[in-house]
Short mmCIF file of C-alpha atoms in Angstrom, two decimals:
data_model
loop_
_atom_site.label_atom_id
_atom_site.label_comp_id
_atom_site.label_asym_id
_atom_site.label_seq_id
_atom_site.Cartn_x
_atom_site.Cartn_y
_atom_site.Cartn_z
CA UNK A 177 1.09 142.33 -24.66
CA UNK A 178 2.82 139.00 -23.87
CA UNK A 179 1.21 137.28 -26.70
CA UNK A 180 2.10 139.80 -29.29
CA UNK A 181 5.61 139.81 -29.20
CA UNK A 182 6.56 136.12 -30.98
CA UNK A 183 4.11 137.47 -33.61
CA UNK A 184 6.32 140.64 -33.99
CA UNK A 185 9.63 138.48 -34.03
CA UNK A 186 8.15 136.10 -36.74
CA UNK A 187 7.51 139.47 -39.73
CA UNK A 188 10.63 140.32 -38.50
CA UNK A 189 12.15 137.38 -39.42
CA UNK A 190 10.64 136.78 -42.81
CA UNK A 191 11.28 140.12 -43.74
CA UNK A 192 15.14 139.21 -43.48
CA UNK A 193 16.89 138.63 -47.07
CA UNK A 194 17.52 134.94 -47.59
CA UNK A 195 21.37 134.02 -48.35
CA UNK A 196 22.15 133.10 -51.48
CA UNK A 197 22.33 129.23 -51.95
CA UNK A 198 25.67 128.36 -54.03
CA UNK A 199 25.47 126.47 -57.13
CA UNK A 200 27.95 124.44 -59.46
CA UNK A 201 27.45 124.17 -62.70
CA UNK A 202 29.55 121.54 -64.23
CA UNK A 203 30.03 122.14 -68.09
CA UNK A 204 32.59 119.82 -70.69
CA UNK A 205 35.37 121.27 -71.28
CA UNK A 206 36.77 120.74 -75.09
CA UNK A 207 40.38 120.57 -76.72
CA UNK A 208 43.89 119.34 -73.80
CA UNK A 209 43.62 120.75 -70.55
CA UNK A 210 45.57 120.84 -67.39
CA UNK A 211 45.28 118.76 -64.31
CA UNK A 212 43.23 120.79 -61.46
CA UNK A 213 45.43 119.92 -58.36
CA UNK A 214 43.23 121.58 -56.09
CA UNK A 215 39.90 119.66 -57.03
CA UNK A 216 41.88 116.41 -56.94
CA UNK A 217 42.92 117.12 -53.41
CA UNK A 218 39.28 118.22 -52.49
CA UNK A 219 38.36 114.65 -53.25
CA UNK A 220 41.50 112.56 -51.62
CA UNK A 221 38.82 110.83 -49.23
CA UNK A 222 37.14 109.76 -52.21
CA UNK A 223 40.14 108.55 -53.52
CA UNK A 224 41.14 106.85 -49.88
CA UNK A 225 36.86 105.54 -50.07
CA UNK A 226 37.56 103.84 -53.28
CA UNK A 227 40.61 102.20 -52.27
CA UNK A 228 39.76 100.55 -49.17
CA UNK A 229 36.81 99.70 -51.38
CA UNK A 230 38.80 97.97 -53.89
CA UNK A 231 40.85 96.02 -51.18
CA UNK A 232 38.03 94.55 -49.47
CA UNK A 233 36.13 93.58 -52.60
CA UNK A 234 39.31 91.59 -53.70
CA UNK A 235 39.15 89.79 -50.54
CA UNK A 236 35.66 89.06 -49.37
CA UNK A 237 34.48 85.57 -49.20
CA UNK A 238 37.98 84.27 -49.72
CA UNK A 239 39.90 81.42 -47.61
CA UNK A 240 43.17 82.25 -48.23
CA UNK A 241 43.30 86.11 -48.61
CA UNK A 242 46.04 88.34 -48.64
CA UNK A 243 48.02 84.96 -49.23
CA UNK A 244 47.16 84.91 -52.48
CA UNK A 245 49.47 88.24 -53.06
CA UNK A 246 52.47 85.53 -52.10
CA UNK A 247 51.09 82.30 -53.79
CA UNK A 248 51.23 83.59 -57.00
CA UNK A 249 54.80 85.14 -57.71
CA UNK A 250 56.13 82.01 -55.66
CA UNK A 251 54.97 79.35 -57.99
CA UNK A 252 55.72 81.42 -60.69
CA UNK A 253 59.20 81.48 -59.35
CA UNK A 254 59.44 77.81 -58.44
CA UNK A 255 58.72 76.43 -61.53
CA UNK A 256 60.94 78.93 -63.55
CA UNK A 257 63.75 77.18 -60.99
CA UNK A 258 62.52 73.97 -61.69
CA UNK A 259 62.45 74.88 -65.76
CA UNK A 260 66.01 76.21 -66.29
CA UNK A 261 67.41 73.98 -64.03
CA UNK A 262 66.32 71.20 -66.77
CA UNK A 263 67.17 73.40 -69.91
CA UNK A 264 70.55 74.98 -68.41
CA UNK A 265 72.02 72.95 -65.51
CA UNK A 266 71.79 73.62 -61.70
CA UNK A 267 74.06 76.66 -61.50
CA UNK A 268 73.75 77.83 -64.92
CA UNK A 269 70.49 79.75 -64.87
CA UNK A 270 70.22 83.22 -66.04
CA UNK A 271 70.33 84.93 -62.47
CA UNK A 272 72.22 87.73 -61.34
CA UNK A 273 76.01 86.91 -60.51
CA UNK A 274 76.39 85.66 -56.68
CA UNK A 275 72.56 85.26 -55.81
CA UNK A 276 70.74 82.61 -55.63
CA UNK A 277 68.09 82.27 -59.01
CA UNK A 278 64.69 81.89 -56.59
CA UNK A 279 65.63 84.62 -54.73
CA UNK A 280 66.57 86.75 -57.72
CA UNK A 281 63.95 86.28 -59.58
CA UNK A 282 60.91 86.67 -56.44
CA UNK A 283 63.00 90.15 -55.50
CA UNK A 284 62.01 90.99 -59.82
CA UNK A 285 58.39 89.70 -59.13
CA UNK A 286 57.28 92.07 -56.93
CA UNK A 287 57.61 95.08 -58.73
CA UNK A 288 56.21 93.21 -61.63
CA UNK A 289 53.26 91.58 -59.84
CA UNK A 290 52.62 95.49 -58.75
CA UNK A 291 52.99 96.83 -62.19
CA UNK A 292 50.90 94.19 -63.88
CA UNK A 293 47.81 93.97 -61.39
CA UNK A 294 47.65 97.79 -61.73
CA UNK A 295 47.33 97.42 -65.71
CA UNK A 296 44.72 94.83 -65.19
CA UNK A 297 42.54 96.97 -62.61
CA UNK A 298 43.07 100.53 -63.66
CA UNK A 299 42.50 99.83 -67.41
CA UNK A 300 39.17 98.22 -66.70
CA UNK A 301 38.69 100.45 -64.00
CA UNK A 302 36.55 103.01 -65.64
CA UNK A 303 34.06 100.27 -67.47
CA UNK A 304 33.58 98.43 -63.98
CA UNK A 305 32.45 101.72 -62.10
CA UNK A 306 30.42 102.79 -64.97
CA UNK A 307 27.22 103.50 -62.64
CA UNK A 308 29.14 106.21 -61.08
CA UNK A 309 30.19 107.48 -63.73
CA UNK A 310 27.03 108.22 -64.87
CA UNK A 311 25.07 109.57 -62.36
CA UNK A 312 27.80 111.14 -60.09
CA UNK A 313 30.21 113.55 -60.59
CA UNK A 314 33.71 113.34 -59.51
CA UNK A 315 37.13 114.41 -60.73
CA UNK A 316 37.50 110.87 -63.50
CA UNK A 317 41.42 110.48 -61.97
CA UNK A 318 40.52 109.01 -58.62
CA UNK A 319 38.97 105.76 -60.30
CA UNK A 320 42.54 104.68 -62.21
CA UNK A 321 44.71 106.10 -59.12
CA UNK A 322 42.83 103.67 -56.39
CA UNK A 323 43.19 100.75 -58.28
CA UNK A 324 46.80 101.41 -58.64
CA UNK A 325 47.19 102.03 -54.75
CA UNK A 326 45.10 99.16 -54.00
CA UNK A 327 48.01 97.04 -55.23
CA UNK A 328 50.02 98.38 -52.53
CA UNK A 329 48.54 96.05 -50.11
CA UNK A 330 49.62 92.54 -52.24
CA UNK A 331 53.07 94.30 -52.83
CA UNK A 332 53.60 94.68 -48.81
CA UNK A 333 52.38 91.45 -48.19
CA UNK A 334 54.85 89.65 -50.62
CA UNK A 335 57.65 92.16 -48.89
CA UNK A 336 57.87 90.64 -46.12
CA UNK A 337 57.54 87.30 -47.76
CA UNK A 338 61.27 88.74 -49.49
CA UNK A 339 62.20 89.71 -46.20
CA UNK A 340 62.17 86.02 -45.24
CA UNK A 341 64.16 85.05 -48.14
CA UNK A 342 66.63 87.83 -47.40
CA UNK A 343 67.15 86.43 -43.85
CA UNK A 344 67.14 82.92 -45.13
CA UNK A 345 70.01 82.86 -48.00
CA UNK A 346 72.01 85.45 -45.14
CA UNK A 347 71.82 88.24 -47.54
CA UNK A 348 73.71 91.46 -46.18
CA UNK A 349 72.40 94.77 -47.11
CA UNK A 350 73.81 97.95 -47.71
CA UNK A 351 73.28 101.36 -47.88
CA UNK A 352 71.58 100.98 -51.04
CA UNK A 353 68.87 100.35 -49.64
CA UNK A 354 68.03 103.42 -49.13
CA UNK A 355 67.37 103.98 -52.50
CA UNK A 356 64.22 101.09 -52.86
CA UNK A 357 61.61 103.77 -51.77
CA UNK A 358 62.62 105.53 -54.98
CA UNK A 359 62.36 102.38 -57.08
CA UNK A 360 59.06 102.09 -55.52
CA UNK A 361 57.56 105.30 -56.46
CA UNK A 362 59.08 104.54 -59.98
CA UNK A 363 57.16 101.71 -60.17
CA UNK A 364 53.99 103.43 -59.39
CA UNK A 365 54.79 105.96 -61.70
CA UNK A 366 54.97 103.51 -64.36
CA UNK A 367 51.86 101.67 -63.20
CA UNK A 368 49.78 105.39 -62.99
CA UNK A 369 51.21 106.02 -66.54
CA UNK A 370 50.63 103.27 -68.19
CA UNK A 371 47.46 102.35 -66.69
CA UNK A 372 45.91 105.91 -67.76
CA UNK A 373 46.34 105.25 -71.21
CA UNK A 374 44.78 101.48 -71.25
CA UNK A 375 41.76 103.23 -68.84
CA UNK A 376 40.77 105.92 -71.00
CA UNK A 377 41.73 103.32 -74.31
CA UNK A 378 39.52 100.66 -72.72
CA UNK A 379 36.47 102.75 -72.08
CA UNK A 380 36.50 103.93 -75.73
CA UNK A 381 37.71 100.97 -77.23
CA UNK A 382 36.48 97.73 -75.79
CA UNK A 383 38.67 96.03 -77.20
CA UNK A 384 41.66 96.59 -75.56
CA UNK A 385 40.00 94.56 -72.95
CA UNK A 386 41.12 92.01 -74.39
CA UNK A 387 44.29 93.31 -74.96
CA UNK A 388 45.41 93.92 -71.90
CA UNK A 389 46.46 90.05 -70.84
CA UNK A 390 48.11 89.79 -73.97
CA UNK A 391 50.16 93.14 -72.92
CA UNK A 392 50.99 91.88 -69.09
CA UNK A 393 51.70 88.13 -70.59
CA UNK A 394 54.32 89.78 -73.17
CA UNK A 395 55.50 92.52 -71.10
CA UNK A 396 56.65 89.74 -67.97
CA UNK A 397 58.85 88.34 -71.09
CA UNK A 398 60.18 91.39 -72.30
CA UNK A 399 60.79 92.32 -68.67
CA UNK A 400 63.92 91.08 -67.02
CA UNK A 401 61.86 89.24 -64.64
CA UNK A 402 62.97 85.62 -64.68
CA UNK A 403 66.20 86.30 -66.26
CA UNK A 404 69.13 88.95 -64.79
CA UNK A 405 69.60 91.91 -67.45
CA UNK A 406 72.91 90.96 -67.76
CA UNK A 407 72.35 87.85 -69.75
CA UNK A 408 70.57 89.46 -72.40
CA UNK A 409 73.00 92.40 -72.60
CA UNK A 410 75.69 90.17 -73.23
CA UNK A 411 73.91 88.71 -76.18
CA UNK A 412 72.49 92.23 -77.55
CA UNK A 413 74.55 95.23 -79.56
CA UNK A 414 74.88 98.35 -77.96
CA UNK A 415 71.36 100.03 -80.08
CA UNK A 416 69.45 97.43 -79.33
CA UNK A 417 70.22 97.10 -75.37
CA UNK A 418 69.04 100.37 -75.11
CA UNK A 419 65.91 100.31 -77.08
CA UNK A 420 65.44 97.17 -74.68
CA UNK A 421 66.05 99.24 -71.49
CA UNK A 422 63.14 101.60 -72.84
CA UNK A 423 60.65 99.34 -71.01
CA UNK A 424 59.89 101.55 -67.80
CA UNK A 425 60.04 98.01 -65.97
CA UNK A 426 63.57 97.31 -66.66
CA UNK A 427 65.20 100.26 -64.88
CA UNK A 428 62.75 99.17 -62.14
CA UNK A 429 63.54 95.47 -61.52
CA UNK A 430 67.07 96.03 -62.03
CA UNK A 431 66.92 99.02 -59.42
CA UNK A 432 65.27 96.31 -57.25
CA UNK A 433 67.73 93.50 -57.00
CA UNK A 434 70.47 96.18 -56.52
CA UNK A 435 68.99 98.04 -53.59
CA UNK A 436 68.17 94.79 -52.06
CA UNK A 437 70.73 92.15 -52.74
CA UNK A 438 73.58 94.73 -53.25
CA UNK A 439 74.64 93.82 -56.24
CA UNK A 440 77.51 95.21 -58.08
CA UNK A 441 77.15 98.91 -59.74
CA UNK A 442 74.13 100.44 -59.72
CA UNK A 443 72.22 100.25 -63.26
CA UNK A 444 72.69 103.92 -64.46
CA UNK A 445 71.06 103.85 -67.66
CA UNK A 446 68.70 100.84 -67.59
CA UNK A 447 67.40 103.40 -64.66
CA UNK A 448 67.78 106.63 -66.71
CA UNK A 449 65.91 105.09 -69.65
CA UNK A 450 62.89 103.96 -67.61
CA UNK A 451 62.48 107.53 -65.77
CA UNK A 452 62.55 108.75 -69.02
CA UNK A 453 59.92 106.79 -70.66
CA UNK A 454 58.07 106.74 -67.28
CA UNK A 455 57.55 110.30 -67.68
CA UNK A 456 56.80 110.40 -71.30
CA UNK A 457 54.07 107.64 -70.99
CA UNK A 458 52.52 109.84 -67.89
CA UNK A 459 52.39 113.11 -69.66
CA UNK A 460 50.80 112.04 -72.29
CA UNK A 461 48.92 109.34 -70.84
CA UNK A 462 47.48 112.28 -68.51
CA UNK A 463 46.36 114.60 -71.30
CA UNK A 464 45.11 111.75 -73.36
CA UNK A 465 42.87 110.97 -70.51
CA UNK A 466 41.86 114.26 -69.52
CA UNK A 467 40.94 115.11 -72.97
CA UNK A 468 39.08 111.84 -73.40
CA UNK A 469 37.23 112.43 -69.92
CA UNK A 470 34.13 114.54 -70.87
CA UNK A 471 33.52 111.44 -73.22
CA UNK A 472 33.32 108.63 -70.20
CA UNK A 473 29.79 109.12 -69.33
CA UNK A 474 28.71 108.74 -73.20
CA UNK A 475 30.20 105.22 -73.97
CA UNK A 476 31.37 103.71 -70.59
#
């Protein structure tokens, strides 16, 4: 009798319905379509995975490290000094009114330097993970998004750097500095929209590739970056100032040196222009790359 009952349990058991095993059947979608929210939050470790991944990739094997987020925009600034100080006359470069030029222009090269290593690495971001692509899927958005966050860590690390400076020339701060975190976000903003279109551009197109040095060489230029805004609106008509503050890095930078060195009014339109742009260039940027997305795994 003993021996009997397991027998009994085990036809009882297989004569139990099996549960129904969920599937997901993942199908391209055709014509514009929405952002899904939801998935995109169902894969924020993903997006948190690549990140970190990104960060220590840039800094493996290296001597220097993280320094090299500080090297950079301080020769750059250095031998901008050393430049119009030649050309113009000690005193006479093309810095914002009461502040010293080096610390003028390194408070505008942070935002840039954030703006312009998240062009570099989100638009090749979708040929350089091209193996995933492939073979995995995943919502196409994280890829572009980490390697704009990844650029968060050289921007803090050049922060403090400013800090420094800020301490050093006795700068006093106000209460506008409360308003950097928004220039912050405005710069990522710019960076995410931006750096959608050159993605989904880049892995159609190769060559915008090659483009894309061209576009961060130029846009540092046509950025007021090493020179204050107000020297070129000075020099500009009233049209053409404004199709100049349509750059979504000129509200930025501006937005910058005022929250930090306090100076003067704040820059309402150079500010209002950039949102503006900022958002057009995201919208579309966004559909453009969600239409485009069902294409990646085809000619990444």
């Amino acid at each position: 009798m003993a021996s009997s009952a397991p027998n009994a349990n085990a036809e009882h058991e297989e004569s139990l319905p099996h549960a129904p095993i969920p599937m997901l059947r993942i199908r391209p979608t055709s014509g514009w379509r929405a952002v899904d929210l939801r998935e995109l939050w169902r894969y924020r470790e993903l997006l948190f995975f690549f990140t970190w991944r990104d960060i220590k990739v840039r800094y493996k094997q290296t001597i220097l490290g993280a320094t090299w987020a500080v090297i950079q925009p301080l020769m750059t600034t250095g031998i901008f000094s050393v430049l119009f100080a030649l050309l113009m006359g000690k005193g006479n470069e093309p810095t914002v009114p009461g502040v010293p030029y080096p610390l003028s222009t390194f408070c505008a090269m942070l935002p840039w330097q954030l703006f312009a290593f998240s062009l570099t690495q989100s638009g090749n971001s979708l040929i350089t993970s091209q193996n995933l692509i492939t073979k995995v899927y995943f919502p196409r958005l994280v890829i572009p998004l980490s390697a704009v966050l990844s650029g968060l860590v050289d921007f803090a690390v050049a922060f403090a750097v400013l800090i420094a400076g800020l301490l050093w020339y006795e700068v006093q701060v106000d209460l506008s500095l409360l308003m950097l975190p928004a220039f912050i976000l405005m710069a990522l903003g710019a960076s995410v929209a931006v750096g959608l279109w050159l993605a989904a551009l880049t892995a159609i197109y190769r060559d915008f590739r090659y483009i894309i040095p061209f576009i961060v060489q130029v846009g540092m230029f046509a950025s007021p970056v090493v020179y204050s805004t107000d020297s070129v609106k000075s020099k500009l008509p009233d049209w053409a100032f404004q199709l100049y503050s349509l750059n979504p890095m000129v509200g930025v930078i501006e937005g910058f040196r005022w929250s930090l060195l306090g100076t003067g009014d704040p820059p309402g339109l150079p500010v209002a222009f950039s949102a503006l742009m900022t958002t057009l260039l995201f919208v579309s940027g966004l559909l453009y790359f969600r239409r485009m997305e069902r294409t990646f795994a085809d000619v990444v």
